GROMACS .gro file of C-alpha atoms in nm:
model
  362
    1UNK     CA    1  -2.692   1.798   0.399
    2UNK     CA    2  -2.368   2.015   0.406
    3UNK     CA    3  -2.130   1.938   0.670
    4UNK     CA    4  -1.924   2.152   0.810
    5UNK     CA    5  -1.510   2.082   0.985
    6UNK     CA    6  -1.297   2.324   1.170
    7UNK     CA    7  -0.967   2.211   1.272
    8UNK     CA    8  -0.562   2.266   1.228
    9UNK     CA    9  -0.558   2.076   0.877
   10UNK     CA   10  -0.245   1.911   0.774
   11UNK     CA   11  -0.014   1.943   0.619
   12UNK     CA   12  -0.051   2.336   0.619
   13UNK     CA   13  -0.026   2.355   0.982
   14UNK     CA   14  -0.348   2.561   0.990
   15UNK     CA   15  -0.674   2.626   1.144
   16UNK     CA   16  -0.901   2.604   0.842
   17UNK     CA   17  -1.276   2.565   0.787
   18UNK     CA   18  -1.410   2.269   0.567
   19UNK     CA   19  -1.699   2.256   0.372
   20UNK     CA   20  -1.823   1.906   0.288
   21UNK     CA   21  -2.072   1.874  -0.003
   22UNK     CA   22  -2.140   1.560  -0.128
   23UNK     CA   23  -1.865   1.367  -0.211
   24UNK     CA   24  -1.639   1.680  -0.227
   25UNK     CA   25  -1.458   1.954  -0.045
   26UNK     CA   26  -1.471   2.349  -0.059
   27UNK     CA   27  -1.330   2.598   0.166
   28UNK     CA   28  -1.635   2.881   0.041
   29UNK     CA   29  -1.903   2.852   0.320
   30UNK     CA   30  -2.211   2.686   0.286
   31UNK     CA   31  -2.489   2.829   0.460
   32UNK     CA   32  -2.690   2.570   0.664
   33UNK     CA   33  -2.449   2.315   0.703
   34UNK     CA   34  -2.420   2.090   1.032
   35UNK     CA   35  -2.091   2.122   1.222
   36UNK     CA   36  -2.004   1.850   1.338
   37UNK     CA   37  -1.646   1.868   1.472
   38UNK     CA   38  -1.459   2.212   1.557
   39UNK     CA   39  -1.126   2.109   1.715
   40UNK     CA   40  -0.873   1.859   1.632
   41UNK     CA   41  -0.622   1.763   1.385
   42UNK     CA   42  -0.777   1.713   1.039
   43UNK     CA   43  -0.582   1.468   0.778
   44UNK     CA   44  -0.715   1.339   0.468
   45UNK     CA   45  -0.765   0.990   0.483
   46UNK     CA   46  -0.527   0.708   0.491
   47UNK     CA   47  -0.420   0.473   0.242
   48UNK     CA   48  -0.304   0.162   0.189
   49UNK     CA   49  -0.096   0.180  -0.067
   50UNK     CA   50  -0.070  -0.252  -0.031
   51UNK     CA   51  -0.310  -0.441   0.066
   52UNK     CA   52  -0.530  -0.784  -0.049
   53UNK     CA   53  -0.880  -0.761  -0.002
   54UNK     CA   54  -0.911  -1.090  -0.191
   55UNK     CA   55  -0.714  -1.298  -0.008
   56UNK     CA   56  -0.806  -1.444   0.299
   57UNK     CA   57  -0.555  -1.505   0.625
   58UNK     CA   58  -0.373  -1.808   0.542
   59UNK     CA   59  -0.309  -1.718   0.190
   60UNK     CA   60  -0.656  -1.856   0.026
   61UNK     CA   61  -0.840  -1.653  -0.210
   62UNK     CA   62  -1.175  -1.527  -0.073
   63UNK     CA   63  -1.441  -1.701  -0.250
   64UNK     CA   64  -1.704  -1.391  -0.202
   65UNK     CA   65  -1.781  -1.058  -0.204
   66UNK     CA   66  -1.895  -1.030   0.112
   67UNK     CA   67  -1.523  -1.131   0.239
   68UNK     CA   68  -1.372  -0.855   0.051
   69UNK     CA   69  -1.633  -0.611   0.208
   70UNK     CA   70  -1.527  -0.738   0.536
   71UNK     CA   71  -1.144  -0.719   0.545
   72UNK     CA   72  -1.183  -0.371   0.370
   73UNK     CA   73  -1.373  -0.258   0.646
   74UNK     CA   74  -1.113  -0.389   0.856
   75UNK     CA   75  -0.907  -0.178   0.694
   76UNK     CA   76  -1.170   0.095   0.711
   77UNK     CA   77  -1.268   0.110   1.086
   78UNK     CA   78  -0.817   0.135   1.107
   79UNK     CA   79  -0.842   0.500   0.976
   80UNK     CA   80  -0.791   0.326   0.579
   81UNK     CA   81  -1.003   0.542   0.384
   82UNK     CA   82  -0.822   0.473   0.018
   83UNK     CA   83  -0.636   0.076  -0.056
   84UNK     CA   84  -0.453   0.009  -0.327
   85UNK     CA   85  -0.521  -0.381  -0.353
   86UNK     CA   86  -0.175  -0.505  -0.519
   87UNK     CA   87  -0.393  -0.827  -0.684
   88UNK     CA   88  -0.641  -1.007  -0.616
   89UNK     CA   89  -0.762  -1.308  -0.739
   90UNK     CA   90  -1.107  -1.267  -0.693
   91UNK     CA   91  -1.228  -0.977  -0.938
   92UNK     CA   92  -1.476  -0.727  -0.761
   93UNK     CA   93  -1.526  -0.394  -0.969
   94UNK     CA   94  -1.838  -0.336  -0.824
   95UNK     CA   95  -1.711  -0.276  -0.477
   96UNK     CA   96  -1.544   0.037  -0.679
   97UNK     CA   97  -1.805   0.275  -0.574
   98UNK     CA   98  -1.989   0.137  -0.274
   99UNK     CA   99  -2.073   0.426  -0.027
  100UNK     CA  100  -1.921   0.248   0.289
  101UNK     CA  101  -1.600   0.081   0.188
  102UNK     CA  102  -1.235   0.259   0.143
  103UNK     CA  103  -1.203   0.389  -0.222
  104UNK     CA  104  -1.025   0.110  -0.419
  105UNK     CA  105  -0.725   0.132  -0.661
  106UNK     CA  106  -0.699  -0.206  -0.829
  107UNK     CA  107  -0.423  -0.438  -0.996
  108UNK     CA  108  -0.610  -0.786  -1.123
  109UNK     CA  109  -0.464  -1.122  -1.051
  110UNK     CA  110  -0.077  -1.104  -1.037
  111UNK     CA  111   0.092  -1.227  -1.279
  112UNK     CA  112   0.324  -1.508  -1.181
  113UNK     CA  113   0.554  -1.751  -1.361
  114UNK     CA  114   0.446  -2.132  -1.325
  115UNK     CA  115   0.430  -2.308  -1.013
  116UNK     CA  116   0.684  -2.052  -0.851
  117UNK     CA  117   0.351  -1.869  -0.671
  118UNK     CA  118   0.091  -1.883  -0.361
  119UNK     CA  119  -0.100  -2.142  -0.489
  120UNK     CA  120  -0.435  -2.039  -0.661
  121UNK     CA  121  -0.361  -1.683  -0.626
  122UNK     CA  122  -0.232  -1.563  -0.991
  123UNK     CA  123  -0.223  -1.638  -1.326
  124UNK     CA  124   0.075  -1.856  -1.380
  125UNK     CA  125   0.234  -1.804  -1.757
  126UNK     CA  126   0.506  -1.899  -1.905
  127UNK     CA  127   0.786  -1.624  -2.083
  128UNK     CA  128   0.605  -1.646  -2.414
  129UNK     CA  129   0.212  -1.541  -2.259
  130UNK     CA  130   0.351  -1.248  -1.992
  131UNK     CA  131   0.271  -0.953  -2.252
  132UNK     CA  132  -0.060  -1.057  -2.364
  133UNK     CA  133  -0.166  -1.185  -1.990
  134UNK     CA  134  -0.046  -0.801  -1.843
  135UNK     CA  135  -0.254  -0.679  -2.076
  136UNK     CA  136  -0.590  -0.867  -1.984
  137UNK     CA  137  -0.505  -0.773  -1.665
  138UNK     CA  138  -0.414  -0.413  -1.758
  139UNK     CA  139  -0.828  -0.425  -1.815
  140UNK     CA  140  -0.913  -0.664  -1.523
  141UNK     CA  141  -0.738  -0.392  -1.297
  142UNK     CA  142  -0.833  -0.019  -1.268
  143UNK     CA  143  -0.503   0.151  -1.309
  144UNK     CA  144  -0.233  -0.072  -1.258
  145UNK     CA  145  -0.111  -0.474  -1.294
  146UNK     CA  146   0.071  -0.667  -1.028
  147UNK     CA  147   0.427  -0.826  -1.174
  148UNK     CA  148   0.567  -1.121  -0.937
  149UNK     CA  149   0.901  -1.083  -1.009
  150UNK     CA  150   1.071  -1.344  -0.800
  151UNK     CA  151   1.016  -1.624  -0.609
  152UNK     CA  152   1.206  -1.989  -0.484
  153UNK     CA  153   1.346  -2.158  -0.749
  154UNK     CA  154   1.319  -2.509  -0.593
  155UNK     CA  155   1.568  -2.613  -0.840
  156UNK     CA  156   1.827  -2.356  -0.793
  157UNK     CA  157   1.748  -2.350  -0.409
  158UNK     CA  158   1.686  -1.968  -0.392
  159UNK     CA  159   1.516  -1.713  -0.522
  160UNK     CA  160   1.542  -1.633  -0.843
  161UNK     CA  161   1.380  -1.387  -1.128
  162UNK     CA  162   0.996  -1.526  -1.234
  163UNK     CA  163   1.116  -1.493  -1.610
  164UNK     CA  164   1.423  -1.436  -1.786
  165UNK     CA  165   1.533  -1.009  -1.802
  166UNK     CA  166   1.372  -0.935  -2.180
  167UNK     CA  167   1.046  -1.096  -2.066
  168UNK     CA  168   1.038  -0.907  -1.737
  169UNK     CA  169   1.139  -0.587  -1.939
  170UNK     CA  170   0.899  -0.637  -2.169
  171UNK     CA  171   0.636  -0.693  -1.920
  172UNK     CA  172   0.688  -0.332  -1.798
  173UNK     CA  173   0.626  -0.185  -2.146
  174UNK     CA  174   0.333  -0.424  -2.199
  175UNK     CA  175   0.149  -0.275  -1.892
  176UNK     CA  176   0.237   0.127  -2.008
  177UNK     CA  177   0.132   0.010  -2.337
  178UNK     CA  178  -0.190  -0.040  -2.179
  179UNK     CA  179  -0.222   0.292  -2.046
  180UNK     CA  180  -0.153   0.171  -1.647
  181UNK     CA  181   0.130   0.189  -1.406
  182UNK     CA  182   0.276  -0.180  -1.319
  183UNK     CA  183   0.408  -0.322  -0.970
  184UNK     CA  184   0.626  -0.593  -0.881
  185UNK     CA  185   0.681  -0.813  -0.589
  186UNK     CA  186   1.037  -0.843  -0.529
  187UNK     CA  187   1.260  -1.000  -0.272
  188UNK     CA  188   1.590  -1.077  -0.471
  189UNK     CA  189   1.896  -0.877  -0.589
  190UNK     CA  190   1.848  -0.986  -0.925
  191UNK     CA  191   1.488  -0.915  -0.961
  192UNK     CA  192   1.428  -0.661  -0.858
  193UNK     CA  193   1.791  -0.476  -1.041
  194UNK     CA  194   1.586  -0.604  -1.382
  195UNK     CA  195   1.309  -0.442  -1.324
  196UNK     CA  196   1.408  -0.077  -1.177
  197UNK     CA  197   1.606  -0.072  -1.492
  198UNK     CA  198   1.302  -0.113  -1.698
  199UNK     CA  199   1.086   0.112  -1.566
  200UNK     CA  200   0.838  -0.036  -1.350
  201UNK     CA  201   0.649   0.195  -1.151
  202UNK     CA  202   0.688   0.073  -0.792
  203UNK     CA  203   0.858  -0.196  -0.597
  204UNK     CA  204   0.693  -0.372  -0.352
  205UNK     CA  205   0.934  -0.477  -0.054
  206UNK     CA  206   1.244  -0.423  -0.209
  207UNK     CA  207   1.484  -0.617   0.025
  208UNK     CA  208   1.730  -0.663  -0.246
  209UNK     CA  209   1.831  -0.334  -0.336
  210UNK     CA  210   2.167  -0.207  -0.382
  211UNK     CA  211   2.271   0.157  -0.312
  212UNK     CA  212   2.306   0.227  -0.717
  213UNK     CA  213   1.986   0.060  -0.782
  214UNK     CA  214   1.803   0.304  -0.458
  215UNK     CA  215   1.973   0.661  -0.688
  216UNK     CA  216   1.825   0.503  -0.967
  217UNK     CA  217   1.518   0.493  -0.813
  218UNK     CA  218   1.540   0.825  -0.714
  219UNK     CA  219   1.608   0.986  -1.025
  220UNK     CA  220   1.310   0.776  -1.212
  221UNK     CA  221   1.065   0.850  -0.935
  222UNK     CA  222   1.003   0.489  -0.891
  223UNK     CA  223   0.828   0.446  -0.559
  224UNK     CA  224   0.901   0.162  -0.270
  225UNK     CA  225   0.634   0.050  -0.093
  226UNK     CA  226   0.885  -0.130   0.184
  227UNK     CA  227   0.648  -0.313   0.374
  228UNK     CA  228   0.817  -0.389   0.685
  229UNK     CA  229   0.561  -0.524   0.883
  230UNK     CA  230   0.561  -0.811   0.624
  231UNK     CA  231   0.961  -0.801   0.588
  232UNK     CA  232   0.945  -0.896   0.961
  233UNK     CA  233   0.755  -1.286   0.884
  234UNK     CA  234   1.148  -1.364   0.716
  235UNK     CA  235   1.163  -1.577   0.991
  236UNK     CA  236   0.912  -1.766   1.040
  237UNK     CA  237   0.951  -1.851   0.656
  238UNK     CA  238   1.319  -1.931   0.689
  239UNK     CA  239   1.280  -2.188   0.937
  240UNK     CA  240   0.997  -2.369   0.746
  241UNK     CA  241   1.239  -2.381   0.439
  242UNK     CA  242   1.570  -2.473   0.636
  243UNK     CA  243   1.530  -2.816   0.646
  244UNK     CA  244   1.482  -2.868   0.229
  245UNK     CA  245   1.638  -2.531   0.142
  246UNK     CA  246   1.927  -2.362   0.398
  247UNK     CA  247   2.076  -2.119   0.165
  248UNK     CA  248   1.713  -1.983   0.090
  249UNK     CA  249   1.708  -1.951   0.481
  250UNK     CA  250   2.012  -1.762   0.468
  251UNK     CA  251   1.902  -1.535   0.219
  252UNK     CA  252   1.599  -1.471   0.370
  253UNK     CA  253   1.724  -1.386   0.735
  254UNK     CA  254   1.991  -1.192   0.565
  255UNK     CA  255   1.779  -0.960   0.336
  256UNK     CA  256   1.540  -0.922   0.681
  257UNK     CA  257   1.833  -0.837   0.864
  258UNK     CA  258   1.966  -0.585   0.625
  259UNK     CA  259   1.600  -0.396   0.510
  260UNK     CA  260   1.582  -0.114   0.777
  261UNK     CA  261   1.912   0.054   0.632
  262UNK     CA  262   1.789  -0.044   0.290
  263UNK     CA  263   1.455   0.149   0.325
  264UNK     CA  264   1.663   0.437   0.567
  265UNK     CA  265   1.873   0.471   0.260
  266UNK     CA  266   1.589   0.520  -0.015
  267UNK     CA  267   1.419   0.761   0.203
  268UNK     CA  268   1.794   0.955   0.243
  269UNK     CA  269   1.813   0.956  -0.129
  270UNK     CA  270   1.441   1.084  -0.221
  271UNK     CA  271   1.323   0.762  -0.336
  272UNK     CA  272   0.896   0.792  -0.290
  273UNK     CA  273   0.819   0.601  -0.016
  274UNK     CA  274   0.448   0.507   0.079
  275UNK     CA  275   0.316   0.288   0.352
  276UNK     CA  276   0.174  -0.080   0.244
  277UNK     CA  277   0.140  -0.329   0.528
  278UNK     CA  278   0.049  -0.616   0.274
  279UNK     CA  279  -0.237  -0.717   0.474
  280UNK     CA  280  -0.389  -1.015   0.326
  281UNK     CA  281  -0.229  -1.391   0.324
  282UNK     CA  282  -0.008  -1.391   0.701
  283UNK     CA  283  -0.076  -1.008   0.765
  284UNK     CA  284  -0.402  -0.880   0.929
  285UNK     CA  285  -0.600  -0.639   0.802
  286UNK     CA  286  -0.620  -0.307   1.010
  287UNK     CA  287  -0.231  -0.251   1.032
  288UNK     CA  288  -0.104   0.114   0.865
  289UNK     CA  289  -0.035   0.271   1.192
  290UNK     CA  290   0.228  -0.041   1.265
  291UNK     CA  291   0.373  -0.028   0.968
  292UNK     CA  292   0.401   0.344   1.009
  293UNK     CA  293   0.556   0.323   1.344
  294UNK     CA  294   0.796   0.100   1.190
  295UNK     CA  295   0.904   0.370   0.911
  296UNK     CA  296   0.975   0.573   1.162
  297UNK     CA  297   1.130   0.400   1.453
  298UNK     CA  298   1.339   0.117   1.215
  299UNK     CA  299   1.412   0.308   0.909
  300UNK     CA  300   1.517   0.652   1.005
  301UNK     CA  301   1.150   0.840   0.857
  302UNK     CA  302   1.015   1.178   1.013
  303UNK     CA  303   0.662   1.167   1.151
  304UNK     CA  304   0.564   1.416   0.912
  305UNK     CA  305   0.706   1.221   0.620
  306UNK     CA  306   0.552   0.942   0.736
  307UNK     CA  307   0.218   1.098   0.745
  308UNK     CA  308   0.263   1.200   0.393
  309UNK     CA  309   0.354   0.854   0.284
  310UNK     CA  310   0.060   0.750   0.458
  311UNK     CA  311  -0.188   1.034   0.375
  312UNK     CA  312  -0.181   1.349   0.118
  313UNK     CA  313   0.149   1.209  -0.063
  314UNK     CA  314   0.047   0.892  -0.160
  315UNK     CA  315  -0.331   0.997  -0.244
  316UNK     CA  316  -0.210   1.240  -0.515
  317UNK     CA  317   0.002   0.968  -0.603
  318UNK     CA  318  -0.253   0.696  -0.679
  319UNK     CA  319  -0.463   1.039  -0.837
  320UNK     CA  320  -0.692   1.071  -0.549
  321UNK     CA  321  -0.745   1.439  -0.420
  322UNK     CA  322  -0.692   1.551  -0.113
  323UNK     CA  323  -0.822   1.789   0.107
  324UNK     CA  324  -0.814   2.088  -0.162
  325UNK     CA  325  -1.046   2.299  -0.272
  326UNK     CA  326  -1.300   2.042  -0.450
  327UNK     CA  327  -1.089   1.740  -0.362
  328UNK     CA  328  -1.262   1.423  -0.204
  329UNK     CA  329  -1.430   1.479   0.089
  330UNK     CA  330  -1.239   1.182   0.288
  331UNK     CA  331  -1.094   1.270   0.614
  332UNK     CA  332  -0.996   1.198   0.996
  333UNK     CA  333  -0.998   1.424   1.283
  334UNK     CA  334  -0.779   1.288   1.620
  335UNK     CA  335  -0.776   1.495   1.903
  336UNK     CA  336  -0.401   1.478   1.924
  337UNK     CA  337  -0.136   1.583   1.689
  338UNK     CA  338  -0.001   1.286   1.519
  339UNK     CA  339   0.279   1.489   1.444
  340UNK     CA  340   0.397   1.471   1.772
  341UNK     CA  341   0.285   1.128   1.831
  342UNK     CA  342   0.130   0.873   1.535
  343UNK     CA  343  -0.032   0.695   1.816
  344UNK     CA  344  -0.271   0.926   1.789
  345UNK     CA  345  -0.393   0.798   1.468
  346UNK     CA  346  -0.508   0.498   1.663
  347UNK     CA  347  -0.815   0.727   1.833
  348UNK     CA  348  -0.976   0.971   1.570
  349UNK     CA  349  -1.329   1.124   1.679
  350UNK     CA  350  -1.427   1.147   1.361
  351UNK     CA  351  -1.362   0.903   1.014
  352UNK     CA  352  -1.550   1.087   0.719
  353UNK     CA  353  -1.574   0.865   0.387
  354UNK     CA  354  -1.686   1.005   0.078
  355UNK     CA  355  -1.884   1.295   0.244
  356UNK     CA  356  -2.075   1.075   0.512
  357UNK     CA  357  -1.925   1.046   0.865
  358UNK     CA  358  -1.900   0.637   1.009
  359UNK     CA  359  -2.012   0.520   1.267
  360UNK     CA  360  -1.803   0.466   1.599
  361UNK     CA  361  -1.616   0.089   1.512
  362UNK     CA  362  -1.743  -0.203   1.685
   0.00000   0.00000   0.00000
């Protein structure tokens, strides 16, 4: 059956009727169909735009579907209705098109240099295997690979780039030589200047970037996904390292210390910013609206820009329509205007997933 919305949809700022047939959205009326809200704010789904379905807390890969169906509806019953899972060790292409879980945008295992990784979590090459192992997981992926791009050098005592700068370069090129967009964990100065400069698509944290390197970015239309809430575990991971590693430690409290003016200064410049809580490993699933409330309060970002980071923006970014005239019919209603007040994405009335409303969450 039809459904039918009514509701001040955003971003136009308007009351607007929506038609919801099947697994798509028109604004022509259907005759018949069940109304089943008429008042509120109406916003197409969230995303995730990073997030690891296939690894459990702790940092262990899940060893079952079932896991991943779990911390996706996590994600889900959050307001989630779209993830982009930045790797995953556990391959699951089947949970692609199930009715009930967020859609799913899909890197395969990262790609890693050896012994420099969470254990068991990529595929660990050396310089000479990167191209040819991006592009098996070009295939293993459904649109994009995951690059690590950094990581502690135990023998330099820091972090330091996975691979040397042609490898990492030519990673880039080996993944849009496979006809998807490529991602890279970065934490470093160094790594993360290599890999701006050769055209990876997005940069996931960030902490290292320099002013030249964020206009850069804004003139490619490289997107940051700055994930604070994740930023914020520097810490905690500084004072396990101290003891063997204290310039590490350093580092790490100082990039921490600086990222707020970092990601305040990308979003000044233009740079594409989307929200990513990295949920998965030491973040819990279920966490966009923190990590959105950071954007806001730490780095400087409007509520309605952080909305469309969250929201319409980064759906037509990972090619997922929104609410448009036959767009995908996935959508929250809140009773309050986020606008004025993203708690209110804590309490929508209403989740609607690929046509079919959800239940209340448990």
């Amino acid at each position: 059956m039809a459904l039918h919305v009514r509701g001040v949809l955003l971003p136009d700022d308007e009351v607007r009727d929506l038609w919801l047939v099947g697994d798509r959205v028109t604004f022509d009326p259907v005759p018949g169909a069940e109304t089943i809200a008429d008042r509120g704010f109406v916003l197409p789904g969230l995303v995730d735009a990073h997030c690891h379905i296939g690894i459990a807390r702790g940092g262990a890969p899940i060893t079952s579907l079932d896991q991943a169906r779990a911390l996706a509806r996590i994600d889900r019953d959050a307001g989630v209705l779209a993830i982009r899972d930045a790797g995953s060790p556990l391959p699951y292409p089947e949970l692609d098109d199930e009715p009930d879980l967020p859609r799913l945008v899909r890197a395969g295992r990262h790609v890693a240099p050896p012994k420099r990784y969470l254990r068991d979590i990529g595929v660990e090459v050396g310089a000479a295997e990167v191209a040819a192992t991006v592009a098996e997981q070009a295939a293993a992926g459904n649109g994009w690979v995951k690059l690590v791009g950094d990581w502690i050098d135990r023998g330099v005592g820091d972090l330091a780039p996975a691979w040397d700068a042609d490898t990492m370069a030519a990673a880039v090129a080996a993944a849009h030589a496979a006809g998807v967009r490529a991602a890279v964990h970065t934490f470093s100065e160094s790594a993360v200047e290599i890999m701006v400069r050769a055209g990876v698509d997005s940069v996931e944290h960030g902490t290292g970037l320099s002013l030249d390197l964020i206009d850069l970015m804004a003139r490619q239309g490289t997107a940051l996904i700055p994930t604070m809430i994740n930023i914020r575990t520097f810490g905690h991971i500084a004072d396990q390292a101290r003891p063997k590693f204290p310039g590490y430690a350093d580092h790490m409290l100082a990039l921490r210390d600086r990222f707020p003016e970092v990601v305040r200064s990308a979003y000044e410049a233009g740079v594409p910013i989307y929200v990513g809580t990295d949920a998965g490993g030491g973040i819990d699933h279920g966490q966009a609206v923190e990590e959105m409330l950071l954007l806001h309060e730490q780095a400087g970002m409007s509520r309605m820009d952080v909305l469309a980071a969250a929201s319409w923006s980064a759906r037509e970014w990972l090619g997922l329509p929104g609410l448009v005239e036959g767009g995908l019919a996935d959508l929250a209603i809140y009773p309050e205007d986020p606008r004025q007040d993203l708690n209110a994405l804590r309490t929508p009335t209403h989740l609607i997933l690929r046509g079919h409303p959800l239940p209340p969450p448990t």
